[in-house]
C-alpha cells in the first residue's frame, strides 16, 4: 500500500470570453438583465450603469448578437412575480429567441433559491445559458 496521497486534477474552466467563440458560425443571441430594487438616486445610477455596460459589452463583441437589455427598476428580486422585464426575458428565452443571458449577479437574477434554480434549469433544458458575472458562474 502506498503512502502517496491521491490527487484529483480538476481542469481549469474556460473563461466566458473564450466560450463565446466556441459555437458554430452563427452568432450567439445575447440579452442582459438589469435590476435594482429601489428608486433611490444611487440605485438609479447603478441601473443606468448596468444598462450601458451590457449594451456596450455585447455590441463590442462580433461573435455576439445584441437582442436586448431586459430590466426591472424599483422592484425587489425576492420573487419573480411582478418583474415584467424578467418575465419577458425568460419567455423570450424559452421561446428560442436567446442563447445567453448576462446578469451582474445571482442576487439580481433572483434572491429566492428555488426560483433561481427552477429558472436556470428550465433555461438549460432549452439550451439557454446564464452568466452571473460577479460570481463568474456560467451555466
Coordinates of C-alpha atoms in Angstrom, one line a residue:
X1 CA 0.0 0.0 0.0
X2 CA 1.4 3.4 -1.0
X3 CA 1.6 6.4 1.3
X4 CA 1.3 8.8 -1.6
X5 CA -1.8 11.0 -1.4
X6 CA -4.4 10.7 -4.1
X7 CA -4.6 13.9 -6.1
X8 CA -7.6 14.6 -8.3
X9 CA -6.8 17.1 -11.0
X10 CA -9.6 19.5 -11.8
X11 CA -9.0 21.2 -15.1
X12 CA -9.4 25.0 -15.3
X13 CA -12.7 26.3 -16.5
X14 CA -12.9 28.2 -19.7
X15 CA -13.4 32.0 -19.2
X16 CA -16.6 33.5 -20.5
X17 CA -14.8 35.4 -23.3
X18 CA -13.3 32.1 -24.6
X19 CA -16.6 30.3 -24.6
X20 CA -18.3 32.8 -26.9
X21 CA -16.1 31.8 -29.9
X22 CA -16.7 28.1 -29.5
X23 CA -20.1 28.0 -31.2
X24 CA -20.6 27.4 -34.9
X25 CA -20.7 30.3 -37.4
X26 CA -24.0 31.6 -36.0
X27 CA -23.6 34.4 -33.5
X28 CA -24.9 33.9 -30.0
X29 CA -28.1 35.8 -29.4
X30 CA -27.5 37.6 -26.1
X31 CA -29.5 39.6 -23.7
X32 CA -28.7 41.0 -20.3
X33 CA -30.8 41.5 -17.2
X34 CA -30.5 44.7 -15.1
X35 CA -32.3 45.1 -11.8
X36 CA -32.4 47.5 -8.9
X37 CA -34.8 47.2 -6.0
X38 CA -35.3 50.8 -5.0
X39 CA -35.9 54.1 -6.8
X40 CA -33.1 55.9 -4.9
X41 CA -30.7 58.1 -6.8
X42 CA -27.8 55.8 -6.0
X43 CA -29.7 52.8 -7.3
X44 CA -30.8 54.8 -10.4
X45 CA -27.2 55.4 -11.3
X46 CA -26.5 51.7 -10.8
X47 CA -29.4 50.8 -13.0
X48 CA -28.3 53.1 -15.8
X49 CA -24.7 51.8 -15.5
X50 CA -25.9 48.2 -15.8
X51 CA -27.9 49.0 -18.9
X52 CA -25.0 51.0 -20.5
X53 CA -22.4 48.4 -19.6
X54 CA -24.2 45.4 -21.0
X55 CA -25.3 47.2 -24.2
X56 CA -21.7 48.1 -24.9
X57 CA -20.3 44.8 -23.7
X58 CA -22.5 42.8 -26.1
X59 CA -22.2 45.2 -29.1
X60 CA -18.4 45.3 -28.9
X61 CA -18.1 41.5 -29.5
X62 CA -18.6 40.5 -33.1
X63 CA -19.4 36.9 -32.1
X64 CA -22.5 38.1 -30.2
X65 CA -25.8 39.5 -31.4
X66 CA -27.4 42.1 -29.1
X67 CA -31.0 41.3 -28.5
X68 CA -32.0 43.5 -25.5
X69 CA -31.3 44.6 -22.0
X70 CA -34.4 43.5 -20.0
X71 CA -34.8 45.4 -16.8
X72 CA -36.8 45.9 -13.7
X73 CA -36.4 49.1 -11.7
X74 CA -37.7 49.6 -8.2
X75 CA -38.8 46.0 -7.9
X76 CA -37.3 43.5 -5.5
X77 CA -35.7 40.4 -6.8
X78 CA -37.1 38.4 -3.8
X79 CA -39.7 36.8 -6.1
X80 CA -40.1 36.6 -9.9
X81 CA -43.7 37.8 -9.6
X82 CA -44.4 41.4 -10.8
X83 CA -41.0 41.6 -12.6
X84 CA -42.2 42.3 -16.1
X85 CA -38.7 42.6 -17.6
X86 CA -37.5 39.3 -16.1
X87 CA -40.7 37.5 -17.0
X88 CA -40.5 38.7 -20.6
X89 CA -36.8 37.8 -20.8
X90 CA -37.5 34.2 -19.6
X91 CA -40.5 33.9 -22.0
X92 CA -38.3 35.0 -24.9
X93 CA -35.5 32.7 -23.9
X94 CA -37.9 29.7 -23.6
X95 CA -39.4 30.6 -27.0
X96 CA -35.9 30.1 -28.5
X97 CA -35.1 33.7 -29.1
X98 CA -32.0 33.8 -26.8
X99 CA -28.8 31.7 -26.4
X100 CA -27.3 33.5 -23.5
X101 CA -28.4 35.8 -20.6
X102 CA -25.8 38.0 -18.9
X103 CA -26.5 39.4 -15.4
X104 CA -24.5 41.2 -12.8
X105 CA -25.0 38.7 -10.0
X106 CA -27.2 35.9 -8.8
X107 CA -28.9 38.3 -6.4
X108 CA -30.0 40.4 -9.4
X109 CA -31.4 37.4 -11.1
X110 CA -33.4 36.0 -8.1
X111 CA -32.9 36.1 -4.4
X112 CA -35.2 33.1 -3.9
X113 CA -33.0 30.0 -4.3
X114 CA -35.9 27.8 -5.5
X115 CA -37.0 30.4 -8.2
X116 CA -33.4 30.8 -9.3
X117 CA -32.7 27.0 -9.6
X118 CA -36.0 26.3 -11.3
X119 CA -35.5 29.1 -13.8
X120 CA -31.9 28.2 -14.6
X121 CA -32.9 24.5 -15.1
X122 CA -35.8 25.5 -17.4
X123 CA -33.4 27.7 -19.4
X124 CA -30.7 25.0 -19.5
X125 CA -33.3 22.4 -20.8
X126 CA -33.9 24.8 -23.8
X127 CA -30.2 25.3 -24.4
X128 CA -30.1 28.8 -22.9
X129 CA -27.1 29.6 -20.8
X130 CA -26.8 32.2 -18.0
X131 CA -23.7 34.0 -16.9
X132 CA -23.6 35.5 -13.4
X133 CA -20.7 38.0 -13.7
X134 CA -19.9 38.8 -10.1
X135 CA -19.7 35.1 -9.2
X136 CA -18.1 34.1 -12.5
X137 CA -20.7 31.3 -12.9
X138 CA -21.6 30.1 -16.4
X139 CA -24.4 27.6 -16.5

